[in-house]
Short mmCIF file of C-alpha atoms and ligand atoms in Angstrom, two decimals:
data_model
loop_
_atom_site.label_atom_id
_atom_site.label_comp_id
_atom_site.label_asym_id
_atom_site.label_seq_id
_atom_site.Cartn_x
_atom_site.Cartn_y
_atom_site.Cartn_z
CA UNK A 1 -20.99 24.93 -6.53
CA UNK A 2 -20.49 21.19 -6.95
CA UNK A 3 -17.87 20.09 -9.49
CA UNK A 4 -14.92 17.67 -9.72
CA UNK A 5 -12.73 19.73 -7.40
CA UNK A 6 -15.31 20.50 -4.72
CA UNK A 7 -16.20 16.80 -4.69
CA UNK A 8 -12.57 15.64 -4.59
CA UNK A 9 -11.72 17.83 -1.60
CA UNK A 10 -15.21 17.94 -0.04
CA UNK A 11 -15.28 21.74 -0.04
CA UNK A 12 -17.82 24.38 -1.04
CA UNK A 13 -15.95 26.41 -3.67
CA UNK A 14 -13.29 25.22 -6.15
CA UNK A 15 -10.69 27.61 -4.70
CA UNK A 16 -7.41 26.26 -3.32
CA UNK A 17 -5.25 28.61 -1.29
CA UNK A 18 -1.72 27.79 -2.44
CA UNK A 19 0.68 26.28 0.05
CA UNK A 20 3.42 28.93 0.25
CA UNK A 21 6.69 29.19 2.11
CA UNK A 22 6.67 31.88 4.81
CA UNK A 23 3.05 32.79 4.10
CA UNK A 24 0.62 29.95 4.68
CA UNK A 25 0.58 28.71 8.24
CA UNK A 26 -2.42 27.46 10.24
CA UNK A 27 -4.08 30.89 10.56
CA UNK A 28 -4.39 31.37 6.80
CA UNK A 29 -5.16 27.74 5.96
CA UNK A 30 -7.91 27.40 8.59
CA UNK A 31 -9.45 30.77 7.62
CA UNK A 32 -9.68 29.71 3.96
CA UNK A 33 -11.08 26.27 4.82
CA UNK A 34 -13.65 27.81 7.17
CA UNK A 35 -14.66 30.16 4.33
CA UNK A 36 -15.44 27.24 1.99
CA UNK A 37 -12.18 26.98 0.02
CA UNK A 38 -9.29 24.59 0.62
CA UNK A 39 -6.62 25.95 2.97
CA UNK A 40 -3.12 24.53 2.50
CA UNK A 41 -0.17 24.69 4.90
CA UNK A 42 3.15 25.50 3.22
CA UNK A 43 5.50 22.93 4.75
CA UNK A 44 8.47 24.04 2.63
CA UNK A 45 9.52 26.61 5.24
CA UNK A 46 8.77 24.50 8.31
CA UNK A 47 10.98 22.18 10.35
CA UNK A 48 9.15 18.89 10.87
CA UNK A 49 8.15 19.77 14.44
CA UNK A 50 6.90 23.18 13.30
CA UNK A 51 4.70 21.45 10.73
CA UNK A 52 3.37 19.20 13.51
CA UNK A 53 2.35 22.28 15.51
CA UNK A 54 0.70 23.94 12.49
CA UNK A 55 -1.29 20.80 11.68
CA UNK A 56 -2.46 20.55 15.31
CA UNK A 57 -3.49 24.20 15.39
CA UNK A 58 -5.23 23.96 12.02
CA UNK A 59 -7.18 20.92 13.23
CA UNK A 60 -8.28 22.93 16.28
CA UNK A 61 -9.23 25.98 14.19
CA UNK A 62 -11.32 24.18 11.56
CA UNK A 63 -13.36 21.02 11.18
CA UNK A 64 -13.21 21.44 7.39
CA UNK A 65 -10.67 19.70 5.13
CA UNK A 66 -7.26 21.29 4.63
CA UNK A 67 -4.06 20.18 2.91
CA UNK A 68 -0.28 20.37 3.22
CA UNK A 69 2.07 21.43 0.39
CA UNK A 70 5.39 19.58 0.38
CA UNK A 71 8.07 20.78 -2.07
CA UNK A 72 10.18 17.70 -2.74
CA UNK A 73 13.38 19.75 -2.74
CA UNK A 74 12.95 19.77 1.04
CA UNK A 75 15.83 17.87 2.66
CA UNK A 76 13.72 15.90 5.19
CA UNK A 77 10.67 15.06 3.08
CA UNK A 78 10.30 11.66 4.76
CA UNK A 79 9.98 13.30 8.18
CA UNK A 80 7.27 15.67 6.91
CA UNK A 81 5.37 12.81 5.28
CA UNK A 82 5.53 10.72 8.48
CA UNK A 83 3.97 13.59 10.46
CA UNK A 84 1.29 14.15 7.81
CA UNK A 85 0.31 10.48 7.96
CA UNK A 86 0.49 10.30 11.76
CA UNK A 87 -1.76 13.33 12.23
CA UNK A 88 -4.33 12.18 9.70
CA UNK A 89 -4.04 14.97 7.10
CA UNK A 90 -6.25 14.01 4.18
CA UNK A 91 -4.81 16.04 1.28
CA UNK A 92 -1.19 16.54 0.16
CA UNK A 93 0.11 18.78 -2.63
CA UNK A 94 3.57 17.77 -3.86
CA UNK A 95 5.72 20.09 -5.96
CA UNK A 96 9.25 20.54 -7.31
CA UNK A 97 10.11 16.88 -7.82
CA UNK A 98 9.06 13.49 -9.08
CA UNK A 99 5.47 12.57 -8.07
CA UNK A 100 6.22 8.83 -8.41
CA UNK A 101 8.18 8.80 -5.19
CA UNK A 102 5.35 9.54 -2.73
CA UNK A 103 2.00 9.16 -4.50
CA UNK A 104 1.19 5.52 -3.79
CA UNK A 105 2.69 5.69 -0.27
CA UNK A 106 0.26 8.51 0.58
CA UNK A 107 -2.73 7.11 -1.30
CA UNK A 108 -2.32 3.76 0.49
CA UNK A 109 -2.99 5.72 3.68
CA UNK A 110 -6.18 7.23 2.25
CA UNK A 111 -4.58 10.58 1.35
CA UNK A 112 -5.59 12.49 -1.79
CA UNK A 113 -2.48 13.54 -3.74
CA UNK A 114 -2.22 16.56 -6.02
CA UNK A 115 0.95 17.40 -7.93
CA UNK A 116 2.03 20.84 -9.18
CA UNK A 117 3.50 21.13 -12.70
CA UNK A 118 4.32 23.88 -15.17
CA UNK A 119 4.29 21.92 -18.45
CA UNK A 120 2.19 19.39 -20.39
CA UNK A 121 5.01 16.86 -20.22
CA UNK A 122 5.11 16.86 -16.44
CA UNK A 123 1.30 16.89 -16.22
CA UNK A 124 1.28 13.64 -18.19
CA UNK A 125 4.00 12.17 -15.98
CA UNK A 126 2.02 13.10 -12.88
CA UNK A 127 -1.11 11.49 -14.29
CA UNK A 128 0.92 8.36 -15.05
CA UNK A 129 2.19 8.40 -11.47
CA UNK A 130 -1.44 8.11 -10.37
CA UNK A 131 -2.04 11.47 -8.66
CA UNK A 132 -5.68 12.45 -8.00
CA UNK A 133 -5.45 15.92 -9.55
CA UNK A 134 -2.97 18.31 -11.10
CA UNK A 135 -2.17 21.96 -10.49
CA UNK A 136 -0.88 23.53 -13.72
CA UNK A 137 0.99 26.70 -12.90
CA UNK A 138 1.65 29.35 -15.53
CA UNK A 139 4.58 31.73 -15.96
CA UNK A 140 2.76 34.57 -14.17
CA UNK A 141 2.81 32.74 -10.85
CA UNK A 142 4.70 33.86 -7.77
CA UNK A 143 7.44 31.69 -6.33
CA UNK A 144 9.26 28.83 -8.06
CA UNK A 145 8.18 28.02 -11.57
CA UNK A 146 9.13 26.23 -14.79
CA UNK A 147 11.84 27.33 -17.19
CA UNK A 148 9.64 27.30 -20.29
CA UNK A 149 7.72 30.49 -19.51
CA UNK A 150 4.38 28.98 -20.58
CA UNK A 151 1.62 31.37 -19.55
CA UNK A 152 -1.56 30.20 -17.84
CA UNK A 153 -3.60 31.10 -20.95
CA UNK A 154 -1.52 28.67 -23.02
CA UNK A 155 -0.82 26.01 -20.39
CA UNK A 156 -4.35 25.23 -19.18
CA UNK A 157 -5.94 24.28 -22.54
CA UNK A 158 -2.78 22.39 -23.51
CA UNK A 159 -2.80 20.34 -20.31
CA UNK A 160 -6.57 19.86 -20.48
CA UNK A 161 -6.20 18.24 -23.89
CA UNK A 162 -3.75 15.65 -22.58
CA UNK A 163 -5.03 14.62 -19.15
CA UNK A 164 -8.26 13.15 -17.81
CA UNK A 165 -7.92 13.78 -14.07
CA UNK A 166 -9.18 17.03 -12.45
CA UNK A 167 -7.19 20.12 -13.35
CA UNK A 168 -6.51 23.11 -11.12
CA UNK A 169 -5.21 26.30 -12.76
CA UNK A 170 -2.64 28.51 -11.04
CA UNK A 171 -0.75 31.65 -11.94
CA UNK A 172 -2.22 35.11 -12.27
CA UNK A 173 -5.58 34.39 -10.64
CA UNK A 174 -6.68 37.01 -8.12
CA UNK A 175 -10.19 37.85 -9.32
CA UNK A 176 -13.46 36.05 -9.97
CA UNK A 177 -13.04 36.89 -13.64
CA UNK A 178 -9.70 35.07 -13.55
CA UNK A 179 -11.42 32.00 -12.09
CA UNK A 180 -14.09 32.05 -14.79
CA UNK A 181 -11.48 32.53 -17.53
CA UNK A 182 -9.41 29.54 -16.43
CA UNK A 183 -12.53 27.40 -16.12
CA UNK A 184 -13.48 28.32 -19.68
CA UNK A 185 -9.96 27.22 -20.67
CA UNK A 186 -10.62 23.82 -19.11
CA UNK A 187 -9.77 24.07 -15.41
CA UNK A 188 -12.01 22.51 -12.77
CA UNK A 189 -10.69 24.73 -10.01
CA UNK A 190 -8.04 27.31 -9.19
CA UNK A 191 -5.04 27.65 -6.90
CA UNK A 192 -4.56 31.20 -5.71
CA UNK A 193 -1.22 32.27 -4.20
CA UNK A 194 -0.25 35.94 -4.33
CA UNK A 195 -3.77 37.22 -3.51
CA UNK A 196 -3.67 35.27 -0.22
CA UNK A 197 -0.20 36.55 0.71
CA UNK A 198 -1.85 39.97 0.98
CA UNK A 199 -4.36 38.68 3.52
CA UNK A 200 -4.57 39.50 7.20
CA UNK A 201 -3.94 35.90 8.22
CA UNK A 202 -0.85 35.26 6.05
CA UNK A 203 2.28 34.87 8.17
CA UNK A 204 4.27 37.03 5.75
CA UNK A 205 5.79 40.22 7.19
CA UNK A 206 3.58 43.33 7.09
CA UNK A 207 6.25 45.23 5.12
CA UNK A 208 6.11 42.53 2.43
CA UNK A 209 2.31 42.70 2.30
CA UNK A 210 2.58 46.48 1.92
CA UNK A 211 5.08 46.05 -0.97
CA UNK A 212 2.65 43.68 -2.70
CA UNK A 213 -0.21 46.16 -2.68
CA UNK A 214 2.14 48.89 -3.94
CA UNK A 215 3.54 46.69 -6.76
CA UNK A 216 2.93 47.89 -10.30
CA UNK A 217 3.04 46.30 -13.73
CA UNK A 218 6.57 45.10 -14.48
CA UNK A 219 7.69 44.99 -10.86
CA UNK A 220 8.28 41.20 -10.85
CA UNK A 221 10.60 39.00 -12.92
CA UNK A 222 11.29 35.25 -13.27
CA UNK A 223 14.99 34.87 -12.57
CA UNK A 224 17.66 32.47 -11.24
CA UNK A 225 16.71 29.93 -13.92
CA UNK A 226 20.08 28.17 -13.60
CA UNK A 227 19.36 27.31 -9.94
CA UNK A 228 15.57 27.08 -9.52
CA UNK A 229 13.55 29.61 -11.54
CA UNK A 230 11.69 31.95 -9.21
CA UNK A 231 9.50 35.01 -9.75
CA UNK A 232 10.66 37.85 -7.53
CA UNK A 233 9.59 41.34 -6.70
CA UNK A 234 12.36 43.69 -7.82
CA UNK A 235 14.42 45.06 -4.91
CA UNK A 236 18.10 45.48 -4.04
CA UNK A 237 18.69 41.73 -3.81
CA UNK A 238 17.10 41.26 -7.24
CA UNK A 239 19.27 44.08 -8.68
CA UNK A 240 22.37 42.41 -7.20
CA UNK A 241 21.39 39.17 -8.95
CA UNK A 242 20.94 41.02 -12.25
CA UNK A 243 24.34 42.68 -11.86
CA UNK A 244 25.91 39.28 -11.26
CA UNK A 245 24.29 38.09 -14.50
CA UNK A 246 25.60 41.14 -16.36
CA UNK A 247 29.10 40.15 -15.27
CA UNK A 248 28.63 36.68 -16.78
CA UNK A 249 27.65 34.87 -13.58
CA UNK A 250 28.62 31.25 -13.01
CA UNK A 251 26.27 28.91 -11.13
CA UNK A 252 28.61 29.07 -8.14
CA UNK A 253 28.41 32.87 -8.09
CA UNK A 254 24.63 32.73 -8.27
CA UNK A 255 24.56 30.24 -5.41
CA UNK A 256 26.83 32.52 -3.40
CA UNK A 257 24.69 35.57 -3.91
CA UNK A 258 21.53 33.65 -3.04
CA UNK A 259 23.19 32.22 0.06
CA UNK A 260 20.99 30.74 2.75
CA UNK A 261 17.82 32.07 4.31
CA UNK A 262 17.13 34.84 1.75
CA UNK A 263 13.45 33.99 1.43
CA UNK A 264 12.90 33.96 5.18
CA UNK A 265 14.83 37.21 5.52
CA UNK A 266 12.59 38.97 3.01
CA UNK A 267 9.14 37.48 3.27
CA UNK A 268 9.07 36.57 6.95
CA UNK A 269 11.52 38.91 8.66
CA UNK A 270 10.67 41.93 6.52
CA UNK A 271 14.09 42.84 5.06
CA UNK A 272 12.80 44.54 1.91
CA UNK A 273 16.30 45.28 0.58
CA UNK A 274 18.37 42.13 1.08
CA UNK A 275 15.60 39.52 1.25
CA UNK A 276 14.12 37.40 -1.53
CA UNK A 277 10.50 38.47 -2.18
CA UNK A 278 8.50 35.82 -4.06
CA UNK A 279 5.30 37.13 -5.63
CA UNK A 280 3.32 36.84 -8.87
CA UNK A 281 2.71 39.28 -11.71
CA UNK A 282 -0.84 39.62 -10.44
CA UNK A 283 0.49 41.65 -7.49
CA UNK A 284 0.03 44.65 -9.80
CA UNK A 285 -3.76 44.29 -9.45
CA UNK A 286 -3.82 43.48 -5.73
CA UNK A 287 -4.57 46.72 -3.93
CA UNK A 288 -5.61 45.82 -0.42
CA UNK A 289 -4.90 43.50 2.50
CA UNK A 290 -8.12 41.71 3.40
CA UNK A 291 -9.25 38.90 5.70
CA UNK A 292 -8.95 35.56 3.90
CA UNK A 293 -12.70 34.92 4.23
CA UNK A 294 -13.41 38.23 2.46
CA UNK A 295 -11.02 37.22 -0.34
CA UNK A 296 -12.89 33.94 -0.83
CA UNK A 297 -16.32 35.64 -0.69
CA UNK A 298 -15.21 38.41 -3.10
CA UNK A 299 -13.73 35.87 -5.54
CA UNK A 300 -17.00 33.95 -5.60
CA UNK A 301 -19.25 36.98 -5.98
CA UNK A 302 -17.04 38.39 -8.79
CA UNK A 303 -17.09 34.94 -10.41
CA UNK A 304 -20.90 34.78 -10.31
CA UNK A 305 -21.21 38.33 -11.65
CA UNK A 306 -18.73 37.62 -14.45
CA UNK A 307 -20.68 34.48 -15.35
CA UNK A 308 -23.88 36.52 -15.66
CA UNK A 309 -22.18 39.30 -17.62
CA UNK A 310 -20.72 36.89 -20.13
CA UNK A 311 -23.76 34.61 -20.42
CA UNK A 312 -24.95 36.35 -23.57
CA UNK A 313 -21.64 36.33 -25.43
C1 FMN B 1 5.30 33.67 -1.41
C2 FMN B 1 5.07 32.45 -2.23
C3 FMN B 1 5.57 31.24 -1.79
C4 FMN B 1 5.33 30.06 -2.53
N1 FMN B 1 5.76 28.87 -2.03
C5 FMN B 1 5.42 27.71 -2.65
C6 FMN B 1 5.72 26.45 -2.07
O1 FMN B 1 6.28 26.36 -0.99
N2 FMN B 1 5.34 25.32 -2.75
C7 FMN B 1 4.67 25.38 -3.96
O2 FMN B 1 4.33 24.35 -4.53
N3 FMN B 1 4.40 26.58 -4.54
C8 FMN B 1 4.72 27.73 -3.90
N4 FMN B 1 4.36 28.94 -4.44
C9 FMN B 1 3.54 28.96 -5.68
C10 FMN B 1 2.07 28.89 -5.29
O3 FMN B 1 1.81 27.62 -4.74
C11 FMN B 1 1.07 29.14 -6.43
O4 FMN B 1 1.08 28.10 -7.38
C12 FMN B 1 1.28 30.46 -7.12
O5 FMN B 1 1.45 31.48 -6.16
C13 FMN B 1 0.08 30.78 -8.00
O6 FMN B 1 0.25 31.96 -8.72
P1 FMN B 1 -0.20 33.42 -8.19
O7 FMN B 1 0.86 33.83 -7.22
O8 FMN B 1 -0.21 34.23 -9.42
O9 FMN B 1 -1.55 33.26 -7.54
C14 FMN B 1 4.61 30.12 -3.75
C15 FMN B 1 4.12 31.37 -4.19
C16 FMN B 1 4.33 32.51 -3.45
C17 FMN B 1 3.76 33.82 -3.94
#
């Protein structure tokens, strides 16, 4: 299915597996790349030397292109970038920060740079910074997100109107119909997060994967906007946060309750009560844990079926 995104990344299908903390290591990324999508390592939860190991293993497990996601909130971004350049990674997704800082440095080394945004304003800034493509992530998405609560249905056409570079839609996409819908809205490709957390190869804890497939409508909420807005699955930790809000929480109190290592504790170590569980609204329609290659194949066959079914509209 050749289009701007498959050509940019040299892949078969315009499906990017989101780089995600505590979920997307080399097993998931290489499985998605081998299946014809773009696998992405989530460097945000890796020490620099851990990233080095994941890149090495990914290079051994696939000959296809793969990328690395680097949230710029990360304290040692320069160390991660040095490893990415040294090991010859060809695609970098930057998020949670200013794209100006790293774009030309990476591009000068032949690396394709994609930046993740959640608003038209930041999409325009990213285009001005010279990135090769943009991921526009709607309010439905799992993990960290914008404060404005702009849904994917609103964000994609709005961004499309203002930018010329390739556009990747994210947030709430877990079906082939979702892919088709966002393409009709103007996207050239999709970034899929939550669906891939519930895959066999994701490094997330099995108890977390089980919670995702049990999740129902209304079980997630975008919270902690004063620190860094994040969509969480409701659990005891989430209820504690809400109680702190009800008592008129200060930023310091929110920081205290979040503490350190909450995300690892929940998503990686499997503490379903006290851990932070990042997942999207779309978890309510994810009902099984599948191999990543099956997810990619199912997304594409649903997409092709949906295209046929809607051809006569
Ligand atoms: C568990 C989890 C961890 C995430 N970690 C990151 C991250 O490290 N960097 C990033 O740019 N986005 C991160 N995200 C957001 C995803 O990259 C992606 O844009 C989002 O999941 C798409 O929405 P969806 O979950 O509805 O598919 C994360 C999402 C989840 C669910």
